[in-house]
Amino acid sequence: ALADDHDERDDRRDGAPADIVGAWKMMFRFTTCDTPRIPLERPAFPSLNTFFADGNLIESSSGLSPANRTISQGRWQQIGKRTVIGRSELQLFEGGSTYTGYQVLERTFSLSRDGNELTTDVRWTRFNTSNVVTFSGCATETGKRQPEPTSPPK
């Protein structure tokens, strides 16, 4: 697994940090919050994560209908050679029009040695319109960097 590629000693070595900037195609899986994480019996679903050089982060997923959630927006910070943390927030709706609250995603991203694969440890928390926690949970994501275009479309 990709998580096995992560070695904290590598984060302390000299050299340029791995570059997370770009677009990533991920698979999101709900898990227990225990260590080790155990997948729940809910289907995994794809998501897209984009990291910008200025520290901004956006995420979209197919886990909820676009009528029921916005794109997640937030910030990321490199804390090790191949380790990044991020926090983002999305707005939640019922029936596509009634605002029901928001969800915060707190994630630790671990890049593979070659910088083209990513694993993520996720903790998420839902809040109602009064900022009261209504639900929380954990998940993992695994994925790959989106490839560079190789030629113009024909």
Short mmCIF file of C-alpha atoms in Angstrom, two decimals:
data_model
loop_
_atom_site.label_atom_id
_atom_site.label_comp_id
_atom_site.label_asym_id
_atom_site.label_seq_id
_atom_site.Cartn_x
_atom_site.Cartn_y
_atom_site.Cartn_z
CA ALA A 1 0.00 0.00 0.00
CA LEU A 2 1.07 3.55 -0.55
CA ALA A 3 1.02 4.36 3.14
CA ASP A 4 3.88 1.89 3.58
CA ASP A 5 5.98 4.04 1.25
CA HIS A 6 5.79 6.89 3.73
CA ASP A 7 8.82 7.03 5.98
CA GLU A 8 8.99 9.95 8.39
CA ARG A 9 12.79 9.82 8.21
CA ASP A 10 12.49 10.79 4.53
CA ASP A 11 10.58 13.91 5.56
CA ARG A 12 13.61 15.12 7.49
CA ARG A 13 16.21 14.53 4.78
CA ASP A 14 17.63 17.39 2.78
CA GLY A 15 16.25 17.94 -0.69
CA ALA A 16 13.26 19.51 -2.34
CA PRO A 17 9.87 18.49 -1.01
CA ALA A 18 7.64 16.42 -3.26
CA ASP A 19 5.28 18.57 -5.30
CA ILE A 20 1.58 18.02 -4.61
CA VAL A 21 0.48 20.89 -6.87
CA GLY A 22 -1.87 19.72 -9.61
CA ALA A 23 -4.98 17.62 -10.12
CA TRP A 24 -5.50 14.18 -8.54
CA LYS A 25 -8.10 11.49 -9.27
CA MET A 26 -8.95 9.74 -6.00
CA MET A 27 -11.16 6.96 -4.59
CA PHE A 28 -12.85 7.85 -1.28
CA ARG A 29 -13.66 5.02 1.18
CA PHE A 30 -15.46 5.43 4.50
CA THR A 31 -13.62 3.72 7.37
CA THR A 32 -13.71 3.32 11.10
CA CYS A 33 -11.73 5.92 13.02
CA ASP A 34 -9.70 3.17 14.71
CA THR A 35 -6.06 2.38 13.96
CA PRO A 36 -5.68 0.58 11.66
CA ARG A 37 -8.55 1.95 9.61
CA ILE A 38 -11.13 -0.69 8.65
CA PRO A 39 -13.25 0.00 5.54
CA LEU A 40 -16.99 0.27 6.14
CA GLU A 41 -19.50 -1.59 3.98
CA ARG A 42 -20.37 1.50 1.96
CA PRO A 43 -19.34 1.74 -1.68
CA ALA A 44 -16.22 3.73 -2.51
CA PHE A 45 -16.68 6.68 -4.86
CA PRO A 46 -14.42 8.86 -7.01
CA SER A 47 -13.35 12.38 -6.13
CA LEU A 48 -11.09 15.01 -7.66
CA ASN A 49 -8.63 17.07 -5.63
CA THR A 50 -6.74 20.09 -6.98
CA PHE A 51 -3.84 21.69 -5.12
CA PHE A 52 -2.73 25.18 -6.15
CA ALA A 53 0.78 26.57 -5.65
CA ASP A 54 -0.59 29.38 -3.45
CA GLY A 55 -1.89 26.87 -0.85
CA ASN A 56 -5.53 26.74 -1.98
CA LEU A 57 -7.30 23.41 -2.33
CA ILE A 58 -10.56 22.36 -3.99
CA GLU A 59 -12.27 18.97 -3.93
CA SER A 60 -15.33 17.59 -5.65
CA SER A 61 -16.79 14.12 -5.29
CA SER A 62 -19.59 11.88 -6.44
CA GLY A 63 -20.44 10.89 -2.85
CA LEU A 64 -23.39 13.29 -2.74
CA SER A 65 -25.39 14.79 -5.58
CA PRO A 66 -24.14 18.23 -6.69
CA ALA A 67 -27.61 19.47 -5.72
CA ASN A 68 -26.84 18.51 -2.10
CA ARG A 69 -23.27 19.77 -1.70
CA THR A 70 -20.91 22.40 -3.00
CA ILE A 71 -17.30 21.92 -4.01
CA SER A 72 -15.07 21.76 -0.95
CA GLN A 73 -12.72 24.73 -0.68
CA GLY A 74 -9.81 25.20 1.68
CA ARG A 75 -6.09 25.42 2.28
CA TRP A 76 -3.14 23.03 2.35
CA GLN A 77 0.31 23.19 3.95
CA GLN A 78 3.41 21.05 3.43
CA ILE A 79 4.64 19.72 6.80
CA GLY A 80 7.20 17.19 5.57
CA LYS A 81 9.03 16.17 2.44
CA ARG A 82 6.09 14.02 1.27
CA THR A 83 3.44 14.99 3.84
CA VAL A 84 0.77 17.67 3.44
CA ILE A 85 -2.13 18.64 5.71
CA GLY A 86 -5.33 20.27 4.51
CA ARG A 87 -8.58 21.68 5.79
CA SER A 88 -11.55 22.39 3.58
CA GLU A 89 -15.25 23.08 3.93
CA LEU A 90 -18.32 22.41 1.82
CA GLN A 91 -21.91 23.62 2.14
CA LEU A 92 -24.77 21.10 2.45
CA PHE A 93 -28.32 21.33 1.08
CA GLU A 94 -31.49 19.25 1.17
CA GLY A 95 -33.57 18.99 -1.96
CA GLY A 96 -31.06 21.17 -3.78
CA SER A 97 -32.25 24.43 -2.22
CA THR A 98 -32.56 24.29 1.58
CA TYR A 99 -29.26 25.01 3.37
CA THR A 100 -28.74 22.39 6.12
CA GLY A 101 -25.21 23.16 7.31
CA TYR A 102 -21.65 22.46 6.33
CA GLN A 103 -18.97 19.80 6.48
CA VAL A 104 -15.30 20.21 7.37
CA LEU A 105 -12.68 17.84 5.94
CA GLU A 106 -9.35 17.60 7.78
CA ARG A 107 -6.84 15.51 5.88
CA THR A 108 -3.26 14.31 5.93
CA PHE A 109 -1.92 13.58 2.44
CA SER A 110 1.07 11.27 1.90
CA LEU A 111 2.84 11.31 -1.46
CA SER A 112 4.53 8.22 -2.86
CA ARG A 113 8.29 8.31 -3.42
CA ASP A 114 7.83 9.08 -7.13
CA GLY A 115 5.28 11.83 -6.36
CA ASN A 116 2.57 10.36 -8.61
CA GLU A 117 0.41 8.50 -6.06
CA LEU A 118 -1.36 9.89 -3.02
CA THR A 119 -2.95 8.39 0.09
CA THR A 120 -5.09 10.42 2.43
CA ASP A 121 -6.26 10.02 6.00
CA VAL A 122 -9.58 11.90 6.36
CA ARG A 123 -11.56 13.08 9.37
CA TRP A 124 -14.82 14.81 8.55
CA THR A 125 -17.34 16.63 10.70
CA ARG A 126 -20.84 17.84 9.79
CA PHE A 127 -22.38 20.91 11.43
CA ASN A 128 -25.97 22.12 11.30
CA THR A 129 -27.02 25.72 10.63
CA SER A 130 -26.40 26.54 14.34
CA ASN A 131 -22.78 25.27 14.13
CA VAL A 132 -23.58 22.19 16.24
CA VAL A 133 -21.84 18.92 15.32
CA THR A 134 -24.40 16.50 13.94
CA PHE A 135 -22.15 13.71 12.66
CA SER A 136 -18.48 12.86 12.20
CA GLY A 137 -16.44 10.07 10.74
CA CYS A 138 -13.28 8.95 8.99
CA ALA A 139 -12.20 7.81 5.57
CA THR A 140 -9.21 7.13 3.38
CA GLU A 141 -8.48 8.18 -0.17
CA THR A 142 -6.05 6.70 -2.67
CA GLY A 143 -5.30 8.03 -6.07
CA LYS A 144 -3.01 9.15 -8.83
CA ARG A 145 -1.88 12.42 -10.29
CA GLN A 146 -3.82 13.41 -13.41
CA PRO A 147 -1.53 13.00 -16.44
CA GLU A 148 -0.14 15.93 -18.39
CA PRO A 149 -1.68 16.47 -21.82
CA THR A 150 0.49 14.84 -24.48
CA SER A 151 -0.84 16.42 -27.65
CA PRO A 152 -3.49 18.86 -28.87
CA PRO A 153 -6.94 17.38 -29.53
CA LYS A 154 -7.61 16.38 -33.12
#
